[in-house]
Short mmCIF file of C-alpha atoms and ligand atoms in Angstrom, two decimals:
data_model
loop_
_atom_site.label_atom_id
_atom_site.label_comp_id
_atom_site.label_asym_id
_atom_site.label_seq_id
_atom_site.Cartn_x
_atom_site.Cartn_y
_atom_site.Cartn_z
CA MET P 19 85.90 71.70 117.87
CA THR P 20 87.88 71.19 114.83
CA PRO P 21 89.20 74.17 112.97
CA ILE P 22 87.69 74.69 109.71
CA LEU P 23 89.83 77.59 108.91
CA GLY P 24 93.55 77.87 110.13
CA CYS P 25 95.13 81.09 109.61
CA ILE P 26 98.32 82.82 109.86
CA ALA P 27 99.09 86.49 110.00
CA ASP P 28 102.20 88.23 109.19
CA ASP P 29 101.97 90.74 112.20
CA PHE P 30 99.93 91.39 115.00
CA THR P 31 97.34 93.94 114.04
CA GLY P 32 96.75 92.19 110.98
CA ALA P 33 95.74 88.95 113.23
CA THR P 34 93.36 91.07 115.23
CA ASP P 35 92.21 92.79 112.20
CA LEU P 36 91.14 89.41 110.62
CA ALA P 37 90.02 87.47 113.77
CA GLY P 38 88.03 90.81 114.37
CA LEU P 39 86.07 90.46 110.81
CA LEU P 40 85.83 86.64 111.27
CA ALA P 41 83.93 87.36 114.66
CA ARG P 42 81.49 89.90 113.17
CA SER P 43 79.94 86.48 111.77
CA GLY P 44 79.40 84.80 115.47
CA ALA P 45 81.80 82.46 114.96
CA LYS P 46 84.07 81.40 117.40
CA VAL P 47 87.65 82.67 116.72
CA SER P 48 90.39 82.15 118.76
CA LEU P 49 93.86 84.00 118.20
CA ARG P 50 97.01 82.89 119.39
CA ILE P 51 100.45 85.38 119.61
CA GLY P 52 102.77 83.36 118.07
CA VAL P 53 103.19 79.33 117.47
CA PRO P 54 101.82 77.61 120.83
CA ASP P 55 104.50 75.62 122.45
CA HIS P 56 101.70 73.36 123.69
CA PRO P 57 99.82 70.58 121.02
CA PRO P 58 96.19 71.92 119.94
CA THR P 59 93.52 72.05 122.81
CA ASP P 60 90.14 73.53 122.92
CA THR P 61 90.48 75.33 119.20
CA ALA P 62 87.87 77.27 117.88
CA ALA P 63 85.92 77.13 114.30
CA PHE P 64 88.83 79.93 113.42
CA GLU P 65 92.02 79.76 114.60
CA VAL P 66 94.02 82.68 113.84
CA ILE P 67 97.98 82.52 114.72
CA ALA P 68 99.67 86.30 114.89
CA LEU P 69 103.09 85.96 113.77
CA LYS P 70 105.61 89.05 113.44
CA SER P 71 106.90 87.84 110.06
CA ARG P 72 106.20 90.80 107.59
CA THR P 73 109.57 92.25 107.73
CA ALA P 74 111.55 89.32 109.24
CA PRO P 75 114.64 87.96 107.13
CA CYS P 76 112.74 86.05 104.49
CA ALA P 77 114.11 82.13 105.66
CA ASP P 78 112.82 83.32 109.25
CA ALA P 79 109.48 84.28 107.92
CA ILE P 80 108.96 80.83 105.98
CA ALA P 81 109.99 78.92 109.05
CA GLU P 82 108.24 80.36 111.26
CA THR P 83 104.96 80.27 108.76
CA LEU P 84 105.87 76.59 108.33
CA ALA P 85 105.66 76.03 111.75
CA ALA P 86 102.32 77.68 112.09
CA TYR P 87 101.03 75.72 109.42
CA ALA P 88 101.84 72.52 111.27
CA TRP P 89 100.37 73.45 114.39
CA LEU P 90 97.11 74.32 112.66
CA GLN P 91 97.35 71.10 110.71
CA LYS P 92 97.76 69.11 113.40
CA ALA P 93 94.44 71.10 115.42
CA GLY P 94 92.64 69.39 112.27
CA ALA P 95 92.49 72.28 109.51
CA ARG P 96 92.28 71.49 106.18
CA ARG P 97 92.07 74.94 104.85
CA PHE P 98 94.46 77.88 105.51
CA PHE P 99 94.41 81.54 105.04
CA PHE P 100 97.51 83.60 104.74
CA LYS P 101 96.70 87.27 105.95
CA TYR P 102 98.80 90.24 104.95
CA CYS P 103 98.77 93.79 104.91
CA SER P 104 95.95 95.54 102.79
CA THR P 105 98.79 97.55 101.53
CA PHE P 106 100.55 94.32 100.37
CA ASP P 107 103.65 95.40 102.54
CA SER P 108 106.71 93.63 101.36
CA THR P 109 109.72 94.40 99.51
CA ALA P 110 111.74 92.84 96.31
CA ASP P 111 112.43 89.90 98.27
CA GLY P 112 109.38 88.98 100.09
CA ASN P 113 108.04 88.35 102.56
CA ILE P 114 104.47 87.55 101.04
CA GLY P 115 105.40 85.64 97.85
CA PRO P 116 108.10 83.34 99.33
CA VAL P 117 105.74 82.69 102.11
CA SER P 118 102.63 81.74 100.10
CA GLU P 119 104.91 79.88 97.63
CA ALA P 120 106.34 77.97 100.77
CA LEU P 121 102.78 76.99 102.26
CA MET P 122 101.67 75.87 98.79
CA ASP P 123 104.50 73.42 98.45
CA ARG P 124 104.01 72.69 101.85
CA ILE P 125 100.28 71.76 101.56
CA GLY P 126 100.63 70.42 98.09
CA THR P 127 98.71 72.88 95.97
CA ASP P 128 99.35 74.53 92.73
CA GLN P 129 97.64 77.30 92.92
CA THR P 130 96.31 80.37 95.28
CA ILE P 131 94.62 83.94 95.15
CA TYR P 132 96.20 87.08 96.48
CA CYS P 133 93.43 89.62 97.37
CA PRO P 134 94.84 92.63 99.65
CA ALA P 135 91.49 94.34 98.91
CA PHE P 136 89.89 95.94 102.08
CA PRO P 137 87.18 98.35 100.20
CA GLU P 138 85.48 99.42 103.87
CA ASN P 139 89.30 101.04 104.68
CA GLY P 140 89.36 102.14 100.79
CA ARG P 141 91.92 99.55 99.64
CA SER P 142 90.73 98.34 96.26
CA ILE P 143 92.36 96.44 93.26
CA PHE P 144 91.27 97.28 89.66
CA MET P 145 93.05 95.56 86.87
CA GLY P 146 95.93 94.49 89.08
CA ASN P 147 96.55 97.59 90.23
CA LEU P 148 95.95 98.49 94.06
CA PHE P 149 94.37 101.89 95.47
CA VAL P 150 94.48 103.39 98.45
CA GLY P 151 91.36 105.52 98.74
CA GLU P 152 91.42 107.20 95.13
CA GLN P 153 95.25 107.10 94.97
CA PRO P 154 97.63 104.55 93.33
CA LEU P 155 99.72 102.59 96.02
CA ALA P 156 102.79 104.12 95.18
CA GLU P 157 101.58 107.58 95.24
CA SER P 158 99.70 107.28 98.65
CA PRO P 159 101.75 107.64 102.16
CA MET P 160 102.73 104.07 101.90
CA LYS P 161 105.40 105.15 99.44
CA ASP P 162 107.30 106.32 102.69
CA HIS P 163 106.73 103.38 105.16
CA PRO P 164 109.56 103.09 107.42
CA LEU P 165 110.38 99.45 106.76
CA THR P 166 108.57 98.54 103.49
CA PRO P 167 107.90 101.80 101.47
CA MET P 168 106.05 100.47 98.38
CA ARG P 169 106.86 102.46 95.00
CA ASP P 170 104.93 100.36 92.77
CA SER P 171 101.33 100.11 92.65
CA ASN P 172 100.85 96.82 90.33
CA LEU P 173 100.50 93.91 92.22
CA VAL P 174 101.60 91.39 89.21
CA ARG P 175 104.62 93.22 89.37
CA LEU P 176 105.40 93.89 92.81
CA LEU P 177 104.61 89.71 93.22
CA ASP P 178 106.78 88.78 90.40
CA PRO P 179 109.72 88.68 91.64
CA GLN P 180 108.73 87.42 94.89
CA VAL P 181 108.10 83.98 93.51
CA ARG P 182 109.31 81.10 91.43
CA GLY P 183 105.98 80.65 89.84
CA ASP P 184 104.16 82.52 87.31
CA VAL P 185 101.96 85.13 88.31
CA GLY P 186 98.19 85.90 86.72
CA LEU P 187 95.25 88.08 87.17
CA VAL P 188 91.60 87.66 87.15
CA ASN P 189 90.46 91.24 86.65
CA ARG P 190 87.23 92.99 87.70
CA LEU P 191 85.40 92.44 84.34
CA THR P 192 85.73 88.64 85.13
CA VAL P 193 84.59 88.94 88.90
CA ALA P 194 81.70 91.15 88.04
CA LYS P 195 80.48 88.16 85.94
CA GLY P 196 79.82 86.09 89.32
CA PRO P 197 81.69 83.00 90.97
CA GLN P 198 81.46 80.73 87.72
CA ALA P 199 83.15 82.96 85.62
CA VAL P 200 85.76 83.43 88.34
CA ARG P 201 86.09 79.99 89.04
CA THR P 202 86.65 79.25 85.19
CA ALA P 203 89.36 81.80 84.90
CA LEU P 204 91.31 80.35 87.84
CA ASP P 205 91.08 76.87 86.08
CA GLY P 206 91.89 78.76 83.03
CA LEU P 207 94.83 79.99 84.56
CA ARG P 208 96.05 76.91 86.37
CA LYS P 209 96.11 75.31 83.30
CA ALA P 210 98.55 78.16 81.71
CA GLY P 211 100.73 77.22 84.80
CA LYS P 212 99.95 80.50 86.76
CA SER P 213 99.98 79.41 90.27
CA HIS P 214 99.91 82.73 91.91
CA VAL P 215 96.67 84.79 91.05
CA ILE P 216 96.16 88.39 91.82
CA VAL P 217 92.30 88.83 91.95
CA ASP P 218 90.74 92.55 91.36
CA ALA P 219 88.06 93.84 93.86
CA VAL P 220 86.60 97.07 94.34
CA ALA P 221 83.67 96.75 96.40
CA ASP P 222 82.55 93.98 99.21
CA SER P 223 80.29 92.31 96.60
CA ASP P 224 83.15 91.33 94.99
CA LEU P 225 84.68 89.94 97.67
CA ASN P 226 81.67 87.67 98.19
CA ILE P 227 82.02 86.27 94.53
CA ILE P 228 85.49 85.44 94.87
CA ALA P 229 85.22 83.86 98.50
CA GLU P 230 82.56 81.60 96.84
CA ALA P 231 84.48 80.99 93.46
CA SER P 232 87.61 80.08 95.53
CA ARG P 233 86.95 78.46 98.94
CA HIS P 234 87.60 75.06 97.40
CA LEU P 235 91.41 76.31 97.43
CA PRO P 236 93.10 74.73 100.20
CA LEU P 237 94.99 77.96 100.58
CA LEU P 238 93.79 81.44 100.36
CA THR P 239 95.86 84.56 100.51
CA GLY P 240 95.20 88.37 101.34
CA GLY P 241 93.85 91.00 103.64
CA SER P 242 91.29 90.49 105.96
CA ALA P 243 88.46 91.36 104.29
CA ILE P 244 88.40 88.20 101.47
CA ALA P 245 88.23 86.29 104.44
CA MET P 246 84.92 88.13 105.79
CA PRO P 247 82.51 85.92 103.69
CA LEU P 248 83.80 82.77 104.66
CA PRO P 249 82.08 81.82 107.93
CA ALA P 250 78.75 82.51 105.94
CA LEU P 251 79.79 80.36 102.95
CA TYR P 252 80.90 77.50 105.30
CA ALA P 253 77.73 77.83 107.17
CA ALA P 254 75.82 77.72 103.78
CA ASP P 255 77.88 74.17 102.90
CA GLY P 256 76.81 72.88 106.65
CA LEU P 257 80.26 72.79 107.72
CA LEU P 258 79.38 74.91 110.93
CA GLU P 259 76.57 76.91 112.76
CA LEU P 260 76.65 80.37 113.30
CA SER P 261 75.01 81.81 116.78
CA LYS P 262 75.36 85.38 117.01
CA GLY P 263 74.69 85.06 120.89
CA ALA P 264 75.31 87.85 122.94
CA VAL P 265 78.99 87.52 123.98
CA ARG P 266 79.71 88.93 127.46
CA TYR P 267 83.15 91.23 128.35
CA GLU P 268 84.71 91.81 131.46
CA ILE P 269 86.02 95.26 130.79
CA PRO P 270 88.75 96.56 132.86
CA LYS P 271 89.14 99.95 134.78
CA ALA P 272 89.44 103.18 132.91
CA THR P 273 93.31 103.22 133.44
CA THR P 274 94.82 103.64 130.14
CA VAL P 275 97.97 104.05 128.13
CA VAL P 276 98.52 104.90 124.47
CA LEU P 277 101.33 103.95 122.71
CA SER P 278 102.18 104.71 119.28
CA GLY P 279 105.05 103.77 116.85
CA SER P 280 103.41 104.12 113.37
CA CYS P 281 104.38 106.75 111.37
CA SER P 282 101.65 106.43 108.78
CA ALA P 283 99.82 109.23 107.80
CA MET P 284 96.68 108.34 109.64
CA THR P 285 98.60 107.64 112.85
CA ASN P 286 100.08 111.38 112.25
CA ALA P 287 96.72 112.97 111.99
CA GLN P 288 95.75 110.62 115.19
CA VAL P 289 98.37 111.82 117.01
CA ALA P 290 97.75 115.22 116.35
CA ASN P 291 94.02 115.03 117.05
CA TYR P 292 94.60 113.60 120.59
CA CYS P 293 97.41 116.06 121.47
CA LYS P 294 95.08 118.94 120.52
CA GLN P 295 92.23 117.19 122.77
CA GLY P 296 94.43 118.10 125.66
CA ALA P 297 95.94 114.71 126.34
CA PRO P 298 99.08 114.25 128.15
CA ALA P 299 101.69 113.35 125.40
CA PHE P 300 105.63 112.56 125.14
CA ARG P 301 107.24 112.48 122.08
CA LEU P 302 109.96 109.94 121.69
CA ASP P 303 112.87 110.73 119.65
CA PRO P 304 115.09 107.89 117.95
CA ILE P 305 118.34 109.78 118.35
CA ASP P 306 118.05 111.01 121.86
CA LEU P 307 116.98 107.40 122.78
CA ALA P 308 119.99 106.08 121.26
CA LYS P 309 122.06 108.67 123.49
CA ASP P 310 120.22 108.63 126.76
CA GLY P 311 117.99 105.37 126.69
CA THR P 312 114.58 105.65 128.49
CA THR P 313 115.01 107.13 131.56
CA ALA P 314 113.19 110.51 130.74
CA VAL P 315 110.16 108.89 129.27
CA LEU P 316 109.81 106.21 132.26
CA ALA P 317 110.19 109.09 134.73
CA TRP P 318 107.58 111.16 132.93
CA LEU P 319 105.17 108.00 132.72
CA HIS P 320 105.66 107.70 136.67
CA GLN P 321 104.21 111.10 137.23
CA GLN P 322 101.02 110.66 134.90
CA ASP P 323 97.46 110.24 135.74
CA LEU P 324 96.42 107.05 134.06
CA GLY P 325 92.87 107.96 134.38
CA LEU P 326 93.69 110.67 131.35
CA ALA P 327 95.04 108.16 129.15
CA PRO P 328 98.56 109.66 128.49
CA LEU P 329 99.99 109.28 125.18
CA ILE P 330 103.86 108.16 124.09
CA TYR P 331 104.40 108.54 120.57
CA ALA P 332 107.40 108.27 118.20
CA THR P 333 104.82 108.87 115.20
CA ALA P 334 106.46 111.26 112.76
CA ASP P 335 106.77 112.87 109.42
CA PRO P 336 108.36 111.17 106.82
CA ALA P 337 111.40 114.16 107.01
CA SER P 338 111.97 113.24 110.26
CA VAL P 339 111.69 109.60 109.93
CA ALA P 340 114.29 109.58 107.34
CA ALA P 341 116.39 111.92 109.16
CA ALA P 342 116.69 109.21 111.96
CA GLN P 343 117.38 106.75 109.80
CA ARG P 344 119.99 108.30 108.18
CA THR P 345 121.78 108.77 111.45
CA LEU P 346 121.06 105.36 113.09
CA GLY P 347 120.04 103.17 110.03
CA MET P 348 116.70 101.83 109.32
CA ALA P 349 116.33 98.73 111.42
CA LYS P 350 117.93 100.15 114.43
CA ALA P 351 115.80 103.28 114.47
CA GLY P 352 113.00 101.14 114.39
CA ALA P 353 113.98 98.46 117.15
CA ILE P 354 115.12 101.68 119.55
CA ILE P 355 111.57 103.05 119.51
CA GLU P 356 109.88 99.25 119.79
CA ASP P 357 112.15 98.56 122.77
CA ALA P 358 111.09 101.84 124.42
CA LEU P 359 107.42 101.42 123.51
CA SER P 360 107.88 97.87 125.01
CA ALA P 361 109.44 99.09 128.41
CA CYS P 362 106.60 101.84 128.58
CA ALA P 363 103.88 99.34 128.19
CA ILE P 364 105.44 97.31 130.97
CA ALA P 365 105.91 100.32 133.27
CA ALA P 366 102.33 101.72 132.60
CA ARG P 367 101.09 97.82 133.24
CA ASP P 368 102.76 97.99 136.85
CA ARG P 369 101.65 101.05 137.50
CA GLY P 370 98.26 99.91 137.16
CA ALA P 371 97.05 100.64 133.55
CA ARG P 372 94.36 98.02 132.52
CA ARG P 373 93.79 99.27 128.78
CA VAL P 374 96.56 99.81 126.26
CA ILE P 375 96.25 100.90 122.86
CA VAL P 376 98.82 100.39 120.40
CA ALA P 377 99.21 102.32 116.87
CA GLY P 378 101.61 100.31 114.51
CA GLY P 379 101.82 96.76 113.50
CA GLU P 380 105.38 96.49 114.08
CA THR P 381 105.11 98.49 117.16
CA SER P 382 102.19 95.97 118.15
CA GLY P 383 104.11 92.89 117.78
CA ALA P 384 106.88 94.33 120.39
CA VAL P 385 104.50 95.71 122.66
CA THR P 386 102.63 92.62 123.00
CA LYS P 387 105.40 90.11 123.34
CA ALA P 388 106.88 92.46 126.07
CA LEU P 389 103.50 92.32 127.89
CA GLY P 390 103.77 88.41 127.38
CA VAL P 391 100.38 87.91 125.82
CA SER P 392 99.93 84.86 124.26
CA ALA P 393 96.47 84.35 123.40
CA LEU P 394 93.36 87.05 122.81
CA ASN P 395 89.55 87.10 123.06
CA ILE P 396 88.32 89.18 120.70
CA GLY P 397 85.78 91.97 121.68
CA PRO P 398 84.03 94.92 120.13
CA GLU P 399 84.87 96.67 117.20
CA ILE P 400 86.57 100.06 117.52
CA ALA P 401 86.66 100.56 113.80
CA PRO P 402 86.72 98.35 110.59
CA GLY P 403 89.45 96.21 111.51
CA VAL P 404 90.55 96.89 114.72
CA PRO P 405 88.75 95.37 117.81
CA TRP P 406 89.27 95.40 121.28
CA THR P 407 90.88 92.37 122.59
CA PHE P 408 90.99 90.87 125.93
CA CYS P 409 93.57 88.92 127.84
CA THR P 410 96.07 88.79 130.48
CA SER P 411 99.40 89.90 131.19
CA ALA P 412 101.58 89.26 134.41
CA GLY P 413 98.25 87.83 135.84
CA GLN P 414 96.22 91.06 135.39
CA ASN P 415 93.20 91.26 132.88
CA ILE P 416 94.03 93.87 130.09
CA ALA P 417 92.31 95.32 127.44
CA LEU P 418 94.32 95.69 124.41
CA THR P 419 94.02 97.00 121.08
CA LEU P 420 96.20 96.88 118.36
CA LYS P 421 95.72 99.42 115.48
CA SER P 422 97.46 98.87 112.20
CA GLY P 423 98.91 102.33 110.76
CA ASN P 424 96.31 103.35 108.18
CA PHE P 425 93.27 102.18 110.08
CA GLY P 426 90.91 104.22 112.22
CA THR P 427 89.86 107.50 111.58
CA GLU P 428 91.77 111.03 113.10
CA THR P 429 89.56 110.29 116.80
CA PHE P 430 90.65 106.65 116.83
CA PHE P 431 92.62 107.11 120.43
CA SER P 432 89.55 108.75 122.07
CA HIS P 433 86.89 106.63 120.37
CA ALA P 434 88.72 103.49 121.22
CA GLN P 435 88.19 104.35 125.25
CA SER P 436 84.56 105.50 124.46
CA VAL P 437 83.62 102.44 122.84
CA LEU P 438 84.56 100.69 126.15
CA GLU P 439 82.69 102.80 128.55
CA ASN P 440 79.98 102.27 126.19
CA THR P 441 80.01 98.36 125.92
P1 LIG H 21 102.43 100.66 110.67
O1 LIG H 21 101.37 100.06 111.12
O2 LIG H 21 102.25 102.18 110.53
O3 LIG H 21 103.50 100.05 109.63
P2 LIG H 21 104.78 99.93 112.30
O4 LIG H 21 104.71 100.04 113.70
O5 LIG H 21 104.43 98.73 111.86
O6 LIG H 21 103.65 100.86 111.79
O7 LIG H 21 105.98 100.36 111.85
C1 LIG H 21 106.64 101.75 112.19
C2 LIG H 21 108.02 101.44 112.48
O8 LIG H 21 108.50 102.78 112.36
C3 LIG H 21 108.36 100.64 113.37
O9 LIG H 21 109.54 100.00 113.59
C4 LIG H 21 108.71 102.08 114.52
O10 LIG H 21 109.68 101.37 115.54
C5 LIG H 21 109.25 102.75 113.55
N1 LIG H 21 109.40 104.38 113.59
C6 LIG H 21 108.70 104.93 114.69
N2 LIG H 21 109.10 106.08 114.53
C7 LIG H 21 110.05 106.51 113.60
C8 LIG H 21 110.93 107.45 114.17
N3 LIG H 21 110.52 108.62 114.40
N4 LIG H 21 112.10 107.32 113.37
C9 LIG H 21 112.30 106.15 112.88
N5 LIG H 21 111.70 105.06 112.82
C10 LIG H 21 110.49 105.32 113.69
#
């Protein structure tokens, strides 16, 4: 069918997160890895294109996003959604602002909203300030992110240097008054020349109001949660029918590898928990990898029983990450780890791994690319924003889950495995 919403995500875990939340409605969701090199065929109501543009040079991120937009437009989409992280991961140069502005220019629209809130995962926005749980963003562990350290919590201040146009805010007091008040506020801001509007949200009910008020805009931007109400709203508008039919999954056998390149506080806790449970584990050190390559880890992997779901991780605390970055440089440290985990993914698959659990947004992009995965079907949800997906790699059916750094609870790695056992 003609897509009702064409979605572009700036990283892979973000794309599966978005696709998973849209699929909760029962709508058909198709997720493509990168811009397909073939013209659109067999499109779903919700098309999601996963890019790896979050930390790419800004001009590359814009070019890739516009290519994705062109594909979605060719498929017939007339409404678009740009998905980024619920912690607004970006630098003073972008890429959230410049990419959104480029999309607005191309679509020919003069206003969009920015709503990264994801209340179910503890991300809320109040008076333009983003909170992670009870902490302001800049006091949360995101202040130490290896690639996009977030040192300010105020989204208006964060977005302003990233865009040419003016930034405005629709605050929670307005949102609490309902969709009409939000729409009126957006119109007022448009007349005042404010093209880029941050919208507060602290609960799912706020997201419902904001989605209802802004669904007429040709471009919406935000985290995955603001897209969650859209399928039901489109159904109420008569644009699609939702049928929560029983989706069947073919579950690949339980030979598993867990690959973790995220250094978030939650992933650190997840790795510690999994090791404490006695899982076989190998720690990657970027400085050792730079010196000696991947021989040691691949030899270790070769000896593992994949039935025990061994873990290979570079996950480390902020001090160790900083030390590696001082020695190697930020980009090189990241790339060495991503390359090593990609090599492990291929080796594990070739040894028979049919379930792959990946932690980290950039890491997921690298691993997915290495496995040559081009499309994913969305399966059962492990945690809010983290579904299992099913795909093929080198002709093999693989179950793959891509976990964004801060998502899931401490037992995520073992819980993910039990979700497939119980599906
Ligand atoms: P998250 O989803 O938590 O942001 P990402 O995978 O997107 O995780 O980003 C983590 C980045 O940190 C990756 O580029 C990864 O290669 C890099 N990295 C992982 N471990 C280390 C380490 N020990 N030292 C330096 N950089 C690391």
